[in-house]
Amino acid sequence: MFEKDMSVMKKLLGEIADSENGRRIMLAVKYNQVSKVHLIVLRALLEGMGKRGLFVTVDRPHQYMEYLLKLNRIDHRNLTFLDMISNFSGEVPNRGANVKFGASPFGIASLIDMLENGGADVEGGSVDVALLDFLMMDNLSSMLIYNSMGEVTSFLERYLRLIERYGTLFTAIVIEVNSDPKLYECLTRLCQKCFQFTDDGQLQPLNPTVPEAAPGNEQVSESIIIFAPQKRTGPFPRPSGAGA
Amino acid sequence: MYALNRVPSGIVGLDDMTEGGFPFPSVMLLAGSAGTGKTTFAQKFLFAGADSGERCLYLTTLSEPTQWMLRFASQFEFVDKRHFGTTIKYCDMGQMIRDGDAEKILNFIDERVAETMAQRVVIDPITVVGDFLKSSYRVFLFDLVNRLKNWQAVTLLTGEVKPGELYPPEVAYAADGVIVLYMSEEDGARRKYIEVVKLRGTNHVTGKFSYDITRKEGIMILKSKF
């Protein structure tokens, strides 16, 4: 990682730490910067805050992120992967001690069932969310390839309730703005702070209602939304037109 | 419907034919005979990315040594030399290819792409690799394309074609898109044409379009359809 990436990580850590009652932060990221920002967020959580977490991969096999973590010397001993996609990737899965495999990215409800119930039906052993500090998914929008909008919305609702139930759990949710503007709109309504990760590697404040942040704008075509621990009150704001 | 992100190609006129650019991530085959402008196309693709802040990687196999390729490329106005070795990394794979070990070649490419975190990659040309491999070329291509997409990059593989061949078929099956550059002798002159033969997930324009190679733009598609 470059020096400017480290400064972004420090700024991000400051924003998360500045949250006695929790903080919801959105990072708007160009689609081709997501891997880099994944690394920044993971470094902040694993090394900067000493957290223990689960990284769920639905977009690409876990070994790519694991490789980047190793290459960038990010201590990921406290990170477990739940790989939902390798069985469909045409590759030989890299079976390590810290990897568990889900059957498929279809039937998104089974993933949240698994997280809620301690990881039954997972190849490689169970996942006890109670022992974790954070959950992260590589790309929620990829679920729209395999599941309906209603199913993904329902998953998100249950996922956020799961985070609330544990109270101490962080999560970082990645969505592609262009792929699902309704989910984006729904999530940005939950966020208290928004930043844009610029092409030159800076983290700048962003008002998500300004035209530059509108769905379809290439500069913010992807968002990483971080929920620091906080008890949310009130109903989950369902996106308009999301059927079951 | 899940919408694909698209990367502008940098080639004047091409994105109008492909719903805005190449899908991200994807692996594209650029096929053509000698002199059609494959390397110029590849350079323009990378410099367009570098100009917009992306990291790029250029892997040469066994065609033209990097130093000579850069010497000729530097004559184009779009070439900003500040990108040489910084935002665009150049890497010569000649020795690796000569050894013909598929797994070593794949691992070498993995390492270079991961360490640069490149968003645009060029392998120029891919077709010679098949001549040196000790194992199945088809399996190699499957693994290569799969891995390159999982690194979250748009990769341009250039492919040399044999006489009478439109594109190298084994690479075309594995790639997400196929763009063909070719020359046709008409009225005593050789005219250049470009055609998008295949592009997954894209309602692309079909048919051949004439193009020119200019010092300012590199490859430039002319709008008249033949």
CSV table of C-alpha atoms in Angstrom, one decimal:
chain,number,residue,atom,x,y,z
A,1,MET,CA,0.0,0.0,0.0
A,2,PHE,CA,1.1,3.5,-0.8
A,3,GLU,CA,1.7,6.3,1.8
A,4,LYS,CA,-1.4,8.1,0.7
A,5,ASP,CA,-3.4,4.9,1.2
A,6,MET,CA,-2.1,4.8,4.8
A,7,SER,CA,-3.3,8.4,5.3
A,8,VAL,CA,-6.7,7.5,4.1
A,9,MET,CA,-6.7,4.6,6.5
A,10,LYS,CA,-5.8,6.9,9.4
A,11,LYS,CA,-8.6,9.3,8.4
A,12,LEU,CA,-11.0,6.4,8.2
A,13,LEU,CA,-9.9,5.2,11.6
A,14,GLY,CA,-10.4,8.7,13.0
A,15,GLU,CA,-14.0,8.8,11.6
A,16,ILE,CA,-14.8,5.4,13.1
A,17,ALA,CA,-13.3,6.1,16.4
A,18,ASP,CA,-15.1,9.4,16.6
A,19,SER,CA,-18.3,7.5,17.3
A,20,GLU,CA,-19.3,7.1,20.9
A,21,ASN,CA,-22.8,6.2,19.8
A,22,GLY,CA,-21.9,4.5,16.6
A,23,ARG,CA,-21.3,5.8,13.1
A,24,ARG,CA,-22.4,4.9,9.7
A,25,ILE,CA,-20.0,6.0,7.0
A,26,MET,CA,-20.3,5.7,3.3
A,27,LEU,CA,-17.2,5.7,1.1
A,28,ALA,CA,-18.1,6.3,-2.6
A,29,VAL,CA,-15.6,4.5,-4.7
A,30,LYS,CA,-15.0,4.2,-8.4
A,31,TYR,CA,-15.7,0.6,-9.5
A,32,ASN,CA,-12.0,0.0,-10.3
A,33,GLN,CA,-10.8,1.2,-6.9
A,34,VAL,CA,-12.8,-1.3,-4.9
A,35,SER,CA,-10.0,-3.8,-4.3
A,36,LYS,CA,-7.7,-1.1,-3.0
A,37,VAL,CA,-10.4,0.3,-0.7
A,38,HIS,CA,-11.2,-3.2,0.6
A,39,LEU,CA,-7.5,-3.4,1.7
A,40,ILE,CA,-7.7,0.0,3.4
A,41,VAL,CA,-10.8,-0.9,5.3
A,42,LEU,CA,-9.5,-4.4,6.2
A,43,ARG,CA,-6.2,-2.9,7.4
A,44,ALA,CA,-8.1,-0.3,9.5
A,45,LEU,CA,-10.2,-3.0,11.1
A,46,LEU,CA,-7.6,-5.7,11.5
A,47,GLU,CA,-4.5,-3.8,12.4
A,48,GLY,CA,-5.7,-0.3,13.3
A,49,MET,CA,-8.5,-1.5,15.6
A,50,GLY,CA,-7.3,-5.1,16.3
A,51,LYS,CA,-10.7,-6.5,15.3
A,52,ARG,CA,-11.6,-10.1,14.5
A,53,GLY,CA,-13.8,-10.6,11.5
A,54,LEU,CA,-15.4,-12.6,8.7
A,55,PHE,CA,-15.0,-11.7,5.1
A,56,VAL,CA,-17.8,-13.2,2.9
A,57,THR,CA,-16.9,-13.5,-0.8
A,58,VAL,CA,-19.7,-13.6,-3.3
A,59,ASP,CA,-18.0,-11.8,-6.2
A,60,ARG,CA,-14.7,-13.7,-6.6
A,61,PRO,CA,-12.9,-16.5,-4.9
A,62,HIS,CA,-11.4,-15.6,-1.5
A,63,GLN,CA,-7.8,-16.4,-2.6
A,64,TYR,CA,-7.5,-13.1,-4.5
A,65,MET,CA,-8.1,-11.0,-1.5
A,66,GLU,CA,-6.0,-13.3,0.7
A,67,TYR,CA,-3.1,-12.9,-1.8
A,68,LEU,CA,-3.4,-9.1,-1.7
A,69,LEU,CA,-3.5,-9.1,2.1
A,70,LYS,CA,-0.3,-11.2,2.1
A,71,LEU,CA,1.4,-9.1,-0.6
A,72,ASN,CA,0.6,-5.9,1.4
A,73,ARG,CA,1.7,-7.5,4.6
A,74,ILE,CA,-1.6,-7.0,6.3
A,75,ASP,CA,-1.9,-9.1,9.4
A,76,HIS,CA,-5.0,-11.2,8.7
A,77,ARG,CA,-4.6,-13.9,11.3
A,78,ASN,CA,-7.9,-12.7,12.8
A,79,LEU,CA,-9.7,-12.8,9.5
A,80,THR,CA,-11.8,-15.8,8.4
A,81,PHE,CA,-13.1,-16.1,4.9
A,82,LEU,CA,-16.5,-17.5,4.0
A,83,ASP,CA,-16.2,-18.3,0.3
A,84,MET,CA,-19.6,-18.6,-1.5
A,85,ILE,CA,-18.3,-18.5,-5.0
A,86,SER,CA,-15.4,-20.8,-5.4
A,87,ASN,CA,-17.5,-23.8,-6.3
A,88,PHE,CA,-18.6,-21.9,-9.4
A,89,SER,CA,-15.3,-20.3,-10.3
A,90,GLY,CA,-13.7,-23.1,-12.3
A,91,GLU,CA,-10.6,-22.9,-10.1
A,92,VAL,CA,-9.1,-25.2,-7.6
A,93,PRO,CA,-10.1,-23.7,-4.2
A,94,ASN,CA,-7.3,-22.8,-1.9
A,95,ARG,CA,-8.3,-24.6,1.3
A,96,GLY,CA,-6.6,-23.0,4.2
A,97,ALA,CA,-7.4,-23.2,7.9
A,98,ASN,CA,-9.1,-19.8,7.9
A,99,VAL,CA,-11.5,-20.6,5.0
A,100,LYS,CA,-15.0,-21.9,4.9
A,101,PHE,CA,-17.0,-22.7,1.8
A,102,GLY,CA,-20.7,-22.1,1.2
A,103,ALA,CA,-22.4,-24.2,-1.4
A,104,SER,CA,-23.4,-21.4,-3.8
A,105,PRO,CA,-24.4,-17.7,-4.1
A,106,PHE,CA,-27.9,-18.8,-4.9
A,107,GLY,CA,-30.6,-18.7,-2.2
A,108,ILE,CA,-29.2,-15.7,-0.4
A,109,ALA,CA,-31.6,-16.5,2.5
A,110,SER,CA,-29.5,-19.5,3.4
A,111,LEU,CA,-26.4,-17.2,3.9
A,112,ILE,CA,-28.2,-15.1,6.5
A,113,ASP,CA,-29.7,-18.2,8.1
A,114,MET,CA,-26.2,-19.6,8.4
A,115,LEU,CA,-24.9,-16.4,10.0
A,116,GLU,CA,-27.8,-16.2,12.4
A,117,ASN,CA,-27.6,-19.9,13.4
A,118,GLY,CA,-23.8,-20.2,13.8
A,119,GLY,CA,-22.8,-21.5,10.4
A,120,ALA,CA,-24.5,-24.8,9.9
A,121,ASP,CA,-23.9,-26.4,6.4
A,122,VAL,CA,-20.6,-24.7,5.9
A,123,GLU,CA,-17.7,-26.7,4.6
A,124,GLY,CA,-14.8,-26.2,6.9
A,125,GLY,CA,-16.6,-25.7,10.2
A,126,SER,CA,-19.1,-23.4,11.8
A,127,VAL,CA,-18.9,-19.6,12.0
A,128,ASP,CA,-19.8,-18.2,15.3
A,129,VAL,CA,-20.8,-14.6,14.8
A,130,ALA,CA,-20.8,-14.0,18.6
A,131,LEU,CA,-17.0,-14.3,18.5
A,132,LEU,CA,-16.5,-11.7,15.8
A,133,ASP,CA,-16.0,-8.0,15.8
A,134,PHE,CA,-16.9,-7.4,12.2
A,135,LEU,CA,-18.6,-8.8,9.1
A,136,MET,CA,-17.7,-7.8,5.6
A,137,MET,CA,-18.9,-8.8,2.1
A,138,ASP,CA,-16.9,-8.2,-1.0
A,139,ASN,CA,-19.8,-7.1,-3.1
A,140,LEU,CA,-23.5,-7.2,-2.1
A,141,SER,CA,-24.5,-6.2,-5.7
A,142,SER,CA,-23.1,-9.4,-7.1
A,143,MET,CA,-26.0,-11.1,-5.3
A,144,LEU,CA,-28.3,-9.5,-7.7
A,145,ILE,CA,-26.9,-11.7,-10.4
A,146,TYR,CA,-28.2,-14.8,-8.6
A,147,ASN,CA,-31.2,-13.4,-6.6
A,148,SER,CA,-34.1,-11.1,-7.0
A,149,MET,CA,-34.0,-7.5,-5.7
A,150,GLY,CA,-36.6,-8.4,-3.1
A,151,GLU,CA,-34.5,-11.3,-1.8
A,152,VAL,CA,-31.4,-9.1,-1.6
A,153,THR,CA,-33.3,-6.3,0.2
A,154,SER,CA,-34.7,-8.9,2.6
A,155,PHE,CA,-31.2,-10.2,3.2
A,156,LEU,CA,-29.9,-6.7,3.9
A,157,GLU,CA,-32.6,-6.1,6.4
A,158,ARG,CA,-31.9,-9.3,8.3
A,159,TYR,CA,-28.1,-8.7,8.0
A,160,LEU,CA,-28.4,-5.2,9.6
A,161,ARG,CA,-30.7,-6.6,12.3
A,162,LEU,CA,-28.0,-9.2,13.0
A,163,ILE,CA,-25.4,-6.4,13.4
A,164,GLU,CA,-27.7,-4.6,15.8
A,165,ARG,CA,-28.4,-7.7,17.8
A,166,TYR,CA,-24.8,-8.1,18.7
A,167,GLY,CA,-24.3,-4.4,19.3
A,168,THR,CA,-20.5,-4.6,19.1
A,169,LEU,CA,-20.4,-5.8,15.5
A,170,PHE,CA,-19.0,-3.6,12.7
A,171,THR,CA,-19.9,-4.2,9.1
A,172,ALA,CA,-18.7,-2.9,5.7
A,173,ILE,CA,-21.1,-3.4,2.8
A,174,VAL,CA,-20.0,-2.8,-0.7
A,175,ILE,CA,-22.7,-2.0,-3.3
A,176,GLU,CA,-22.5,-1.0,-6.9
A,177,VAL,CA,-24.5,2.2,-7.4
A,178,ASN,CA,-25.1,1.6,-11.1
A,179,SER,CA,-26.4,-1.9,-10.5
A,180,ASP,CA,-28.8,-1.2,-7.7
A,181,PRO,CA,-29.7,2.5,-7.3
A,182,LYS,CA,-32.6,1.6,-5.0
A,183,LEU,CA,-30.3,-0.2,-2.5
A,184,TYR,CA,-27.9,2.6,-2.7
A,185,GLU,CA,-30.6,5.1,-1.9
A,186,CYS,CA,-31.8,3.0,0.9
A,187,LEU,CA,-28.4,2.6,2.5
A,188,THR,CA,-27.3,6.3,2.0
A,189,ARG,CA,-30.4,7.3,4.0
A,190,LEU,CA,-28.9,5.3,6.9
A,191,CYS,CA,-25.5,6.9,6.7
A,192,GLN,CA,-24.4,9.9,8.8
A,193,LYS,CA,-21.2,10.7,7.0
A,194,CYS,CA,-20.2,10.3,3.3
A,195,PHE,CA,-16.8,10.4,1.8
A,196,GLN,CA,-15.5,10.1,-1.7
A,197,PHE,CA,-12.4,8.1,-2.5
A,198,THR,CA,-10.9,10.2,-5.3
A,199,ASP,CA,-8.8,9.1,-8.2
A,200,ASP,CA,-5.7,10.6,-6.6
A,201,GLY,CA,-6.3,8.5,-3.5
A,202,GLN,CA,-7.8,11.1,-1.2
A,203,LEU,CA,-10.8,10.8,1.1
A,204,GLN,CA,-13.0,13.8,0.7
A,205,PRO,CA,-16.4,14.7,2.3
A,206,LEU,CA,-19.3,14.1,0.0
A,207,ASN,CA,-22.9,15.0,0.2
A,208,PRO,CA,-24.7,12.0,-1.3
A,209,THR,CA,-27.6,14.2,-2.5
A,210,VAL,CA,-25.4,16.3,-4.8
A,211,PRO,CA,-25.6,15.5,-8.5
A,212,GLU,CA,-22.0,14.1,-8.5
A,213,ALA,CA,-23.1,11.3,-6.2
A,214,ALA,CA,-26.2,10.4,-8.2
A,215,PRO,CA,-26.5,6.8,-9.4
A,216,GLY,CA,-25.0,6.4,-12.8
A,217,ASN,CA,-22.2,8.8,-12.1
A,218,GLU,CA,-19.0,6.9,-12.9
A,219,GLN,CA,-17.0,8.6,-10.2
A,220,VAL,CA,-19.1,7.1,-7.4
A,221,SER,CA,-20.3,4.0,-9.1
A,222,GLU,CA,-19.5,1.9,-6.1
A,223,SER,CA,-19.9,2.5,-2.4
A,224,ILE,CA,-18.5,0.9,0.7
A,225,ILE,CA,-20.8,1.5,3.6
A,226,ILE,CA,-19.4,1.0,7.1
A,227,PHE,CA,-21.6,0.6,10.0
A,228,ALA,CA,-19.8,1.0,13.3
A,229,PRO,CA,-21.6,-0.4,16.4
A,230,GLN,CA,-24.9,1.4,17.0
A,231,LYS,CA,-28.3,0.4,18.1
A,232,ARG,CA,-30.6,1.6,15.3
A,233,THR,CA,-34.2,2.6,16.2
A,234,GLY,CA,-37.1,2.7,13.8
A,235,PRO,CA,-38.0,0.6,10.9
A,236,PHE,CA,-35.6,-0.4,8.1
A,237,PRO,CA,-36.2,1.9,5.2
A,238,ARG,CA,-37.2,-0.4,2.4
A,239,PRO,CA,-36.4,0.7,-1.1
A,240,SER,CA,-39.4,1.6,-3.1
A,241,GLY,CA,-40.6,-1.0,-5.5
A,242,ALA,CA,-38.7,-3.9,-3.9
A,243,GLY,CA,-40.9,-6.9,-4.2
A,244,ALA,CA,-40.4,-10.2,-2.3
B,1,MET,CA,-31.1,-6.3,-14.1
B,2,TYR,CA,-27.5,-6.3,-12.9
B,3,ALA,CA,-25.7,-3.6,-14.8
B,4,LEU,CA,-22.1,-4.0,-16.0
B,5,ASN,CA,-19.6,-1.3,-15.3
B,6,ARG,CA,-17.7,-0.3,-18.4
B,7,VAL,CA,-14.2,1.0,-19.0
B,8,PRO,CA,-13.7,3.6,-21.8
B,9,SER,CA,-11.3,2.0,-24.3
B,10,GLY,CA,-9.5,5.2,-25.2
B,11,ILE,CA,-10.0,4.4,-28.9
B,12,VAL,CA,-11.8,7.3,-30.7
B,13,GLY,CA,-15.1,6.0,-32.0
B,14,LEU,CA,-15.0,2.5,-30.5
B,15,ASP,CA,-17.0,3.1,-27.3
B,16,ASP,CA,-19.9,4.2,-29.5
B,17,MET,CA,-19.9,0.6,-30.9
B,18,THR,CA,-19.8,-1.1,-27.5
B,19,GLU,CA,-22.4,0.5,-25.3
B,20,GLY,CA,-19.7,2.7,-23.7
B,21,GLY,CA,-16.6,0.6,-23.4
B,22,PHE,CA,-15.3,-2.7,-22.3
B,23,PRO,CA,-17.0,-4.5,-19.4
B,24,PHE,CA,-15.2,-4.3,-16.1
B,25,PRO,CA,-13.7,-6.8,-15.4
B,26,SER,CA,-13.2,-8.6,-18.7
B,27,VAL,CA,-10.6,-10.1,-21.0
B,28,MET,CA,-10.6,-8.8,-24.6
B,29,LEU,CA,-8.8,-10.3,-27.6
B,30,LEU,CA,-7.4,-7.9,-30.2
B,31,ALA,CA,-6.6,-9.9,-33.3
B,32,GLY,CA,-4.8,-8.7,-36.4
B,33,SER,CA,-1.9,-9.4,-38.8
B,34,ALA,CA,1.4,-7.5,-38.8
B,35,GLY,CA,1.0,-3.8,-39.3
B,36,THR,CA,-2.7,-3.4,-38.4
B,37,GLY,CA,-1.9,-1.5,-35.2
B,38,LYS,CA,-2.4,-4.0,-32.4
B,39,THR,CA,0.4,-2.5,-30.3
B,40,THR,CA,-0.7,1.0,-31.0
B,41,PHE,CA,-4.2,0.1,-29.9
B,42,ALA,CA,-2.9,-1.5,-26.8
B,43,GLN,CA,-0.7,1.6,-25.9
B,44,LYS,CA,-3.6,3.9,-26.4
B,45,PHE,CA,-5.8,1.7,-24.2
B,46,LEU,CA,-3.2,1.9,-21.4
B,47,PHE,CA,-2.4,5.6,-21.7
B,48,ALA,CA,-6.1,6.5,-21.7
B,49,GLY,CA,-6.4,4.6,-18.4
B,50,ALA,CA,-3.2,6.1,-16.9
B,51,ASP,CA,-4.4,9.6,-17.9
B,52,SER,CA,-7.5,9.1,-15.8
B,53,GLY,CA,-5.5,7.8,-12.8
B,54,GLU,CA,-5.6,4.1,-13.3
B,55,ARG,CA,-2.7,1.7,-12.8
B,56,CYS,CA,-1.6,-0.2,-15.9
B,57,LEU,CA,0.6,-3.2,-16.7
B,58,TYR,CA,2.1,-4.1,-20.0
B,59,LEU,CA,3.5,-7.6,-20.4
B,60,THR,CA,5.4,-8.4,-23.5
B,61,THR,CA,5.9,-12.0,-24.5
B,62,LEU,CA,8.0,-12.7,-27.5
B,63,SER,CA,7.4,-10.2,-30.2
B,64,GLU,CA,9.1,-6.9,-29.8
B,65,PRO,CA,11.6,-6.0,-27.0
B,66,THR,CA,10.1,-3.5,-24.7
B,67,GLN,CA,12.8,-0.9,-25.3
B,68,TRP,CA,12.1,-0.9,-29.1
B,69,MET,CA,8.4,-0.9,-28.6
B,70,LEU,CA,8.6,2.2,-26.4
B,71,ARG,CA,11.0,4.0,-28.8
B,72,PHE,CA,8.4,3.7,-31.5
B,73,ALA,CA,5.5,4.4,-29.2
B,74,SER,CA,7.1,7.6,-28.0
B,75,GLN,CA,6.4,9.1,-31.4
B,76,PHE,CA,2.6,9.3,-30.7
B,77,GLU,CA,1.3,12.5,-29.2
B,78,PHE,CA,-0.9,10.7,-26.7
B,79,VAL,CA,2.1,9.1,-25.0
B,80,ASP,CA,2.8,11.0,-21.8
B,81,LYS,CA,6.3,9.8,-20.8
B,82,ARG,CA,5.6,10.5,-17.2
B,83,HIS,CA,3.6,7.3,-17.2
B,84,PHE,CA,6.6,5.2,-18.2
B,85,GLY,CA,7.4,2.9,-15.3
B,86,THR,CA,5.2,4.8,-12.9
B,87,THR,CA,1.5,4.5,-13.7
B,88,ILE,CA,2.3,2.1,-16.5
B,89,LYS,CA,4.6,-0.7,-15.6
B,90,TYR,CA,6.4,-2.6,-18.3
B,91,CYS,CA,7.5,-6.2,-17.9
B,92,ASP,CA,9.2,-8.5,-20.3
B,93,MET,CA,8.1,-12.2,-20.1
B,94,GLY,CA,10.4,-13.5,-22.8
B,95,GLN,CA,12.5,-15.8,-20.6
B,96,MET,CA,9.4,-17.1,-18.8
B,97,ILE,CA,7.7,-17.9,-22.1
B,98,ARG,CA,10.8,-19.7,-23.4
B,99,ASP,CA,10.7,-22.1,-20.4
B,100,GLY,CA,7.1,-23.1,-21.3
B,101,ASP,CA,5.9,-23.9,-17.8
B,102,ALA,CA,2.2,-22.9,-17.7
B,103,GLU,CA,1.9,-22.7,-13.9
B,104,LYS,CA,5.0,-20.6,-13.7
B,105,ILE,CA,3.7,-18.2,-16.3
B,106,LEU,CA,0.3,-17.9,-14.6
B,107,ASN,CA,1.9,-17.3,-11.2
B,108,PHE,CA,4.3,-14.7,-12.7
B,109,ILE,CA,1.3,-12.9,-14.2
B,110,ASP,CA,-0.6,-13.2,-10.9
B,111,GLU,CA,2.3,-11.7,-9.0
B,112,ARG,CA,2.7,-8.7,-11.4
B,113,VAL,CA,-1.0,-7.9,-11.5
B,114,ALA,CA,-1.4,-8.2,-7.8
B,115,GLU,CA,1.6,-6.1,-6.9
B,116,THR,CA,0.7,-3.3,-9.3
B,117,MET,CA,-3.1,-3.7,-8.6
B,118,ALA,CA,-3.4,-2.8,-12.2
B,119,GLN,CA,-6.9,-1.9,-13.6
B,120,ARG,CA,-5.7,-2.3,-17.2
B,121,VAL,CA,-3.4,-5.1,-18.4
B,122,VAL,CA,-2.0,-5.8,-21.8
B,123,ILE,CA,-0.4,-9.1,-22.8
B,124,ASP,CA,1.3,-8.6,-26.2
B,125,PRO,CA,1.0,-11.0,-27.9
B,126,ILE,CA,-0.6,-14.0,-26.2
B,127,THR,CA,-0.6,-16.3,-29.3
B,128,VAL,CA,3.1,-17.1,-29.1
B,129,VAL,CA,2.7,-18.6,-25.7
B,130,GLY,CA,0.9,-21.6,-27.2
B,131,ASP,CA,4.0,-22.4,-29.3
B,132,PHE,CA,6.2,-22.9,-26.2
B,133,LEU,CA,3.9,-24.5,-23.7
B,134,LYS,CA,4.7,-28.0,-22.4
B,135,SER,CA,1.0,-28.5,-21.4
B,136,SER,CA,-2.5,-27.8,-22.8
B,137,TYR,CA,-2.8,-24.4,-24.3
B,138,ARG,CA,-6.6,-24.5,-23.9
B,139,VAL,CA,-6.3,-25.1,-20.1
B,140,PHE,CA,-3.7,-22.4,-19.9
B,141,LEU,CA,-6.0,-19.9,-21.6
B,142,PHE,CA,-9.0,-20.9,-19.4
B,143,ASP,CA,-7.0,-20.4,-16.2
B,144,LEU,CA,-5.4,-17.2,-17.5
B,145,VAL,CA,-8.7,-15.5,-18.4
B,146,ASN,CA,-10.4,-16.7,-15.2
B,147,ARG,CA,-7.6,-15.3,-13.0
B,148,LEU,CA,-7.3,-12.0,-14.9
B,149,LYS,CA,-11.0,-11.3,-14.4
B,150,ASN,CA,-10.8,-12.1,-10.7
B,151,TRP,CA,-8.0,-9.6,-10.3
B,152,GLN,CA,-10.5,-6.9,-11.2
B,153,ALA,CA,-8.9,-5.6,-14.4
B,154,VAL,CA,-9.7,-5.2,-18.0
B,155,THR,CA,-7.1,-7.2,-19.9
B,156,LEU,CA,-6.3,-6.8,-23.6
B,157,LEU,CA,-4.7,-9.9,-25.2
B,158,THR,CA,-3.2,-9.2,-28.6
B,159,GLY,CA,-3.3,-12.1,-31.0
B,160,GLU,CA,-1.4,-12.6,-34.2
B,161,VAL,CA,-3.3,-14.2,-37.0
B,162,LYS,CA,-2.2,-16.7,-39.5
B,163,PRO,CA,-2.8,-16.2,-43.2
B,164,GLY,CA,-6.5,-16.8,-44.0
B,165,GLU,CA,-7.5,-16.6,-40.3
B,166,LEU,CA,-9.7,-13.9,-38.9
B,167,TYR,CA,-8.7,-14.4,-35.3
B,168,PRO,CA,-6.9,-17.2,-33.2
B,169,PRO,CA,-9.9,-19.4,-32.3
B,170,GLU,CA,-8.6,-20.9,-29.1
B,171,VAL,CA,-8.1,-17.5,-27.6
B,172,ALA,CA,-11.4,-16.1,-29.0
B,173,TYR,CA,-13.4,-18.9,-27.2
B,174,ALA,CA,-11.9,-18.0,-23.9
B,175,ALA,CA,-12.1,-14.2,-24.2
B,176,ASP,CA,-15.1,-12.1,-23.3
B,177,GLY,CA,-14.7,-10.0,-26.4
B,178,VAL,CA,-13.0,-10.2,-29.8
B,179,ILE,CA,-12.0,-7.1,-31.8
B,180,VAL,CA,-10.4,-7.7,-35.2
B,181,LEU,CA,-8.1,-5.4,-37.1
B,182,TYR,CA,-7.5,-6.3,-40.7
B,183,MET,CA,-6.3,-4.9,-44.0
B,184,SER,CA,-7.9,-5.2,-47.4
B,185,GLU,CA,-6.3,-4.3,-50.7
B,186,GLU,CA,-8.7,-2.0,-52.6
B,187,ASP,CA,-7.9,0.0,-55.7
B,188,GLY,CA,-4.2,-0.7,-55.2
B,189,ALA,CA,-4.2,0.6,-51.6
B,190,ARG,CA,-4.3,-1.3,-48.3
B,191,ARG,CA,-7.3,-0.1,-46.3
B,192,LYS,CA,-7.6,-0.8,-42.6
B,193,TYR,CA,-10.8,-2.1,-41.0
B,194,ILE,CA,-11.9,-2.8,-37.4
B,195,GLU,CA,-14.8,-5.1,-36.4
B,196,VAL,CA,-16.2,-6.1,-33.0
B,197,VAL,CA,-16.9,-9.7,-33.5
B,198,LYS,CA,-17.9,-10.7,-30.0
B,199,LEU,CA,-18.5,-8.8,-26.7
B,200,ARG,CA,-20.3,-10.7,-23.9
B,201,GLY,CA,-23.1,-8.8,-22.2
B,202,THR,CA,-23.1,-6.1,-24.8
B,203,ASN,CA,-25.4,-5.2,-27.6
B,204,HIS,CA,-22.4,-4.2,-29.8
B,205,VAL,CA,-22.5,-2.8,-33.3
B,206,THR,CA,-21.6,-5.3,-35.9
B,207,GLY,CA,-19.9,-4.8,-39.3
B,208,LYS,CA,-16.6,-3.5,-40.3
B,209,PHE,CA,-15.5,0.1,-39.9
B,210,SER,CA,-12.5,1.8,-41.5
B,211,TYR,CA,-9.9,3.3,-39.2
B,212,ASP,CA,-6.8,5.3,-39.4
B,213,ILE,CA,-3.6,5.4,-37.4
B,214,THR,CA,-2.7,9.0,-36.6
B,215,ARG,CA,0.2,10.5,-34.6
B,216,LYS,CA,-2.3,12.4,-32.4
B,217,GLU,CA,-4.8,9.7,-31.6
B,218,GLY,CA,-3.2,6.4,-32.4
B,219,ILE,CA,-6.1,4.3,-33.6
B,220,MET,CA,-9.1,6.4,-34.8
B,221,ILE,CA,-12.3,4.8,-36.2
B,222,LEU,CA,-13.8,6.6,-39.1
B,223,LYS,CA,-17.5,6.7,-39.1
B,224,SER,CA,-18.3,5.5,-42.6
B,225,LYS,CA,-19.6,1.9,-42.6
B,226,PHE,CA,-18.8,-0.6,-45.3
